[in-house]
Amino acid sequence: MNLADRLNEDMKQAMKSGDKFRLSTIRLVRASIKNQEIELRRPLNDDEMIQVVSRELKQRRDSLQDFQKAGREDLVANVSAEIEIISQYLPQQLTEEEIKEIVLQTMQETGASSKSDLGKLMGALMPKVKGRADGKLVNQLVQQLLT
């Protein structure tokens, strides 16, 4: 079952069970996918849909940090719940240790050894972890390992 089918099925389940919050979150994700399809004037494949879902998740995480800084606990709870729902539609996320292993392997492949090689290393690394790791975390680990 591809991602679009899974979203449709989960949306139907949320309607049947009366879970309005889950339903609205799934509808927001589907709307983002649909907007991307309209922009590109073609249906998205699963990889492109995962990119859209990842972007939605990143927006929620950024909002969560802002709401926490502002002390808006009411909004923190809502955004946290949205993050939990959206995360279910992404591939299994890599652990920090798995990311470190991939970074070290990619460093050997590219010959990167200093901060001046950061762009080259990130360019080779990001396709390997696409959709399975947060870009900020990957960047932090690369920064640590390059020093």
Tab-separated table of C-alpha atoms in Angstrom:
chain	number	residue	atom	x	y	z
A	1	MET	CA	0.000	0.000	0.000
A	2	ASN	CA	1.498	3.322	-1.025
A	3	LEU	CA	1.445	6.426	1.137
A	4	ALA	CA	-1.560	8.036	-0.552
A	5	ASP	CA	-3.665	4.893	-0.028
A	6	ARG	CA	-2.552	4.675	3.582
A	7	LEU	CA	-3.536	8.296	4.199
A	8	ASN	CA	-6.945	7.704	2.612
A	9	GLU	CA	-7.573	4.565	4.677
A	10	ASP	CA	-6.493	6.252	7.908
A	11	MET	CA	-8.683	9.233	7.091
A	12	LYS	CA	-11.687	6.927	6.657
A	13	GLN	CA	-10.871	5.199	9.946
A	14	ALA	CA	-10.628	8.548	11.735
A	15	MET	CA	-14.028	9.539	10.299
A	16	LYS	CA	-15.620	6.280	11.422
A	17	SER	CA	-14.124	6.463	14.903
A	18	GLY	CA	-14.951	10.165	15.310
A	19	ASP	CA	-11.329	11.164	15.977
A	20	LYS	CA	-11.619	14.749	14.763
A	21	PHE	CA	-8.072	15.777	15.667
A	22	ARG	CA	-6.483	12.868	13.776
A	23	LEU	CA	-8.840	13.499	10.859
A	24	SER	CA	-7.905	17.177	10.606
A	25	THR	CA	-4.177	16.382	10.814
A	26	ILE	CA	-4.426	13.787	8.033
A	27	ARG	CA	-6.433	16.229	5.939
A	28	LEU	CA	-3.714	18.868	6.376
A	29	VAL	CA	-1.064	16.410	5.150
A	30	ARG	CA	-3.225	15.333	2.205
A	31	ALA	CA	-3.841	18.993	1.311
A	32	SER	CA	-0.096	19.663	1.273
A	33	ILE	CA	0.441	16.677	-1.010
A	34	LYS	CA	-2.381	17.827	-3.279
A	35	ASN	CA	-0.962	21.371	-3.429
A	36	GLN	CA	2.419	19.966	-4.452
A	37	GLU	CA	0.744	17.880	-7.160
A	38	ILE	CA	-1.077	20.956	-8.462
A	39	GLU	CA	2.159	22.944	-8.443
A	40	LEU	CA	4.024	20.228	-10.369
A	41	ARG	CA	0.981	19.411	-12.548
A	42	ARG	CA	1.432	15.680	-12.046
A	43	PRO	CA	0.841	13.049	-9.367
A	44	LEU	CA	3.617	12.594	-6.831
A	45	ASN	CA	5.463	9.333	-6.368
A	46	ASP	CA	6.035	7.910	-2.881
A	47	ASP	CA	9.461	9.534	-2.457
A	48	GLU	CA	8.045	12.946	-3.292
A	49	MET	CA	5.130	12.377	-0.904
A	50	ILE	CA	7.603	11.484	1.843
A	51	GLN	CA	9.404	14.779	1.162
A	52	VAL	CA	6.124	16.662	1.591
A	53	VAL	CA	5.322	14.794	4.824
A	54	SER	CA	8.874	15.455	6.078
A	55	ARG	CA	8.444	19.152	5.337
A	56	GLU	CA	5.161	19.188	7.288
A	57	LEU	CA	6.851	17.440	10.206
A	58	LYS	CA	9.745	19.908	10.164
A	59	GLN	CA	7.308	22.839	10.235
A	60	ARG	CA	5.578	21.332	13.276
A	61	ARG	CA	8.894	20.762	15.066
A	62	ASP	CA	9.953	24.354	14.420
A	63	SER	CA	6.581	25.595	15.692
A	64	LEU	CA	6.908	23.377	18.759
A	65	GLN	CA	10.212	25.011	19.699
A	66	ASP	CA	8.740	28.480	19.222
A	67	PHE	CA	5.676	27.648	21.333
A	68	GLN	CA	7.850	26.170	24.089
A	69	LYS	CA	10.004	29.312	24.177
A	70	ALA	CA	6.876	31.458	24.372
A	71	GLY	CA	5.405	29.313	27.161
A	72	ARG	CA	2.279	28.415	25.177
A	73	GLU	CA	1.579	24.996	26.704
A	74	ASP	CA	-1.871	24.829	25.084
A	75	LEU	CA	-0.309	24.994	21.616
A	76	VAL	CA	2.607	22.730	22.596
A	77	ALA	CA	0.174	19.890	23.348
A	78	ASN	CA	-1.614	20.261	20.000
A	79	VAL	CA	1.564	20.446	17.940
A	80	SER	CA	3.085	17.496	19.815
A	81	ALA	CA	0.034	15.410	18.983
A	82	GLU	CA	0.256	16.458	15.316
A	83	ILE	CA	3.949	15.486	15.248
A	84	GLU	CA	3.088	12.062	16.623
A	85	ILE	CA	0.431	11.495	13.945
A	86	ILE	CA	2.539	12.795	11.035
A	87	SER	CA	5.576	10.753	12.112
A	88	GLN	CA	3.625	7.564	11.477
A	89	TYR	CA	3.705	8.253	7.738
A	90	LEU	CA	7.481	8.516	7.475
A	91	PRO	CA	9.911	5.614	7.192
A	92	GLN	CA	11.460	4.345	10.430
A	93	GLN	CA	13.797	7.070	11.676
A	94	LEU	CA	17.474	6.303	12.127
A	95	THR	CA	19.004	6.415	15.594
A	96	GLU	CA	21.849	8.764	16.386
A	97	GLU	CA	24.305	5.846	16.348
A	98	GLU	CA	23.102	4.680	12.922
A	99	ILE	CA	23.483	8.207	11.578
A	100	LYS	CA	27.028	8.415	12.989
A	101	GLU	CA	27.928	5.155	11.233
A	102	ILE	CA	26.584	6.467	7.917
A	103	VAL	CA	28.432	9.772	8.418
A	104	LEU	CA	31.730	8.003	9.141
A	105	GLN	CA	31.270	5.708	6.138
A	106	THR	CA	30.480	8.673	3.879
A	107	MET	CA	33.493	10.575	5.252
A	108	GLN	CA	35.710	7.685	4.151
A	109	GLU	CA	34.031	7.489	0.730
A	110	THR	CA	34.393	11.215	0.043
A	111	GLY	CA	37.710	11.734	1.810
A	112	ALA	CA	36.212	14.554	3.898
A	113	SER	CA	38.360	15.445	6.894
A	114	SER	CA	37.864	19.128	7.671
A	115	LYS	CA	35.110	21.711	7.865
A	116	SER	CA	36.028	22.904	4.372
A	117	ASP	CA	34.678	19.543	3.102
A	118	LEU	CA	31.300	20.072	4.783
A	119	GLY	CA	29.380	20.836	1.576
A	120	LYS	CA	30.813	17.859	-0.276
A	121	LEU	CA	30.090	15.546	2.661
A	122	MET	CA	26.528	16.787	3.196
A	123	GLY	CA	25.837	16.496	-0.538
A	124	ALA	CA	26.845	12.832	-0.490
A	125	LEU	CA	25.231	12.119	2.875
A	126	MET	CA	21.728	13.569	2.586
A	127	PRO	CA	20.497	11.232	-0.179
A	128	LYS	CA	21.471	8.284	2.048
A	129	VAL	CA	19.398	9.471	5.000
A	130	LYS	CA	16.614	11.222	3.077
A	131	GLY	CA	13.308	10.938	4.931
A	132	ARG	CA	14.875	8.794	7.651
A	133	ALA	CA	16.734	11.447	9.656
A	134	ASP	CA	16.300	15.072	10.634
A	135	GLY	CA	18.652	17.329	8.652
A	136	LYS	CA	19.527	19.404	11.735
A	137	LEU	CA	20.639	16.311	13.640
A	138	VAL	CA	22.685	15.076	10.677
A	139	ASN	CA	24.342	18.487	10.355
A	140	GLN	CA	25.175	18.583	14.094
A	141	LEU	CA	26.731	15.113	13.968
A	142	VAL	CA	28.758	16.020	10.864
A	143	GLN	CA	29.996	19.199	12.595
A	144	GLN	CA	31.074	17.167	15.637
A	145	LEU	CA	32.844	14.502	13.604
A	146	LEU	CA	34.674	16.985	11.365
A	147	THR	CA	36.359	18.737	14.301
